[in-house]
Amino acid sequence: MLFHSYESVHVYLLTLSVAIAGLCTFEAARRHSILWLAYACVACTVAMFCFGSGVATFPAVMILAFALRLPWRWFALPLCTLAFCLFLYLYALPGDQGVRAMLALRPIDSAFVAVDWLSSPWVRGWLGFADPPLDPSTISGLPYQHFGAQLQASANWMERVSGASWPVLARALGFIGVCAFLIGFARLAFRRHAQLTRLQALASMLCLFALATATVISIGRLDYFNTYPDQVYADRYLVWPSLFWTGLVMLLLSQTHSSLERKLAGACLCACMLLPVALLPTQEASAVWGSIVYRNAQQISAASRTGVFDPAIFPDGDDARREDVLRTLALLKQQRMAMFANPSFEQIGHVWAGSLVRSDRFTVDAHLHDLFDDAQTGTRAAHFEGIVATGAGQIQHSGELAVFDSDNRIVGLSEFSYISPPAALIMRTPRKRGFDGYIRDYRPDARYRLVLLPRSGTQAIELCDVGPVPH
């Protein structure tokens, strides 16, 4: 999820704005300066227009300001800023009618949804693997991951010991987490002659933001979650509940005055040290899924730029009809966006006018994967794949992979798409040496060669022949 380009706004900038808003509010109390509260309001405004959940930063800042004992008259500043942003969001900006239509006021139902939503990290990382699993597709590969079988067994064991299903257990954990934060935060906010530290202010801001986000989502998405109950644990929401539990742990670690608090802090610290091992199976399973999705996206890019419509990778169903896909691709091509930002696709069908040489710097193998009829033109097309054994970095830096026929006509393009030997994308991602490509107007009696097409210059390098489908 977090490798997508748009997450730079939806997640990273929003999370940064939340942290800045909390720290600025703390500075407003420490310096007794309303200017710093104004800075916090600016951060809240940025957060609100990054993503819908950003609206939760305003109530989080106001509750934190109350705990920091800021003057009451200062609260007019975040309130007025929130009112102005809400006016823009609900009435002035495009799509405002849809935002208002999503609101559903049923407090009890929303409270249960909010607690379930906050428990999603426990579900996605552990409890959701118990029978019946949240996502059966993730269970099939889990026993093959490190500690995967043990993780699944422990989730089933929890169900047997407690006598409750995993959704009930998750709701209980969410309720315990909310209560623990409210008790801890209340002790800090109402304790006389005590002031929150910077760490406690930041931790409280993360928790308050997540709680406020849970409130907003449980009201705005209540009917949707009633129709699709499993979506309350969807991974697209996972960042915000994770912020809640992160803030709660930070808050517990910062309170070590009594013996009980020190024991709780020690338990949290031990849990944090064990967390990477506990989450290793889900990390590996998610990485496998991510690598599959990435390769599929690269195949779509290669097919689109070659001018081939492969029915195996392009959707044609209720969610996306072929006509809609073709229209979208045509618009992207017209505007030179996405995969068409690189103008090399314009050379498809043209004879290479430069020179063609061979080089022993590269070791490449390519072969046909399958043959099919183009769903758009009806002509024969081919999907090929291959591996760059040596020189992958230089190829990716110097140009891109293309296919020449016997007349040096450019009839296909390729995209680096997978890691070889087969492995999943991980945080320390190895270089992708595997590639997928397409050949347009394929003829079984023709000779096709994989070529390094330079980004600048007129000298292309012949790498290898595209071999037949391996048996």
PDB file of C-alpha atoms in Angstrom, residues 17 19-44 61 64-65 68 70 74 77-78 81 198:
ATOM      1  CA  SER A  17       0.932  17.336   9.501  1.00  0.00           C
ATOM      2  CA  ALA A  19       2.747  15.314  14.238  1.00  0.00           C
ATOM      3  CA  ILE A  20       3.532  18.976  13.479  1.00  0.00           C
ATOM      4  CA  ALA A  21       0.103  20.062  14.733  1.00  0.00           C
ATOM      5  CA  GLY A  22       0.641  18.228  18.025  1.00  0.00           C
ATOM      6  CA  LEU A  23       4.154  19.599  18.540  1.00  0.00           C
ATOM      7  CA  CYS A  24       3.066  23.148  17.673  1.00  0.00           C
ATOM      8  CA  THR A  25       0.236  22.915  20.198  1.00  0.00           C
ATOM      9  CA  PHE A  26       2.755  21.794  22.808  1.00  0.00           C
ATOM     10  CA  GLU A  27       4.982  24.765  21.920  1.00  0.00           C
ATOM     11  CA  ALA A  28       1.982  27.098  22.228  1.00  0.00           C
ATOM     12  CA  ALA A  29       1.620  25.960  25.841  1.00  0.00           C
ATOM     13  CA  ARG A  30       5.340  25.984  26.611  1.00  0.00           C
ATOM     14  CA  ARG A  31       5.930  29.434  25.117  1.00  0.00           C
ATOM     15  CA  HIS A  32       2.471  30.738  25.987  1.00  0.00           C
ATOM     16  CA  SER A  33       2.153  31.957  22.391  1.00  0.00           C
ATOM     17  CA  ILE A  34      -1.006  31.869  20.288  1.00  0.00           C
ATOM     18  CA  LEU A  35       1.208  32.119  17.208  1.00  0.00           C
ATOM     19  CA  TRP A  36       2.256  28.498  17.692  1.00  0.00           C
ATOM     20  CA  LEU A  37      -1.402  27.505  17.903  1.00  0.00           C
ATOM     21  CA  ALA A  38      -1.879  29.272  14.571  1.00  0.00           C
ATOM     22  CA  TYR A  39       0.940  27.129  13.156  1.00  0.00           C
ATOM     23  CA  ALA A  40      -0.927  24.072  14.460  1.00  0.00           C
ATOM     24  CA  CYS A  41      -4.062  25.272  12.637  1.00  0.00           C
ATOM     25  CA  VAL A  42      -2.090  25.605   9.414  1.00  0.00           C
ATOM     26  CA  ALA A  43      -0.870  22.010   9.821  1.00  0.00           C
ATOM     27  CA  CYS A  44      -4.466  20.895  10.479  1.00  0.00           C
ATOM     28  CA  VAL A  61      -5.634  19.689  18.580  1.00  0.00           C
ATOM     29  CA  LEU A  64      -4.760  18.440  23.379  1.00  0.00           C
ATOM     30  CA  ALA A  65      -4.935  22.209  23.919  1.00  0.00           C
ATOM     31  CA  LEU A  68      -2.177  21.580  28.014  1.00  0.00           C
ATOM     32  CA  LEU A  70      -4.283  26.795  26.956  1.00  0.00           C
ATOM     33  CA  TRP A  74      -7.480  30.819  22.148  1.00  0.00           C
ATOM     34  CA  LEU A  77      -8.706  30.133  16.443  1.00  0.00           C
ATOM     35  CA  PRO A  78      -8.944  26.366  15.712  1.00  0.00           C
ATOM     36  CA  THR A  81     -10.357  27.533  11.051  1.00  0.00           C
ATOM     37  CA  ARG A 198       6.761  16.836  24.517  1.00  0.00           C
TER      38      ARG A 198
END
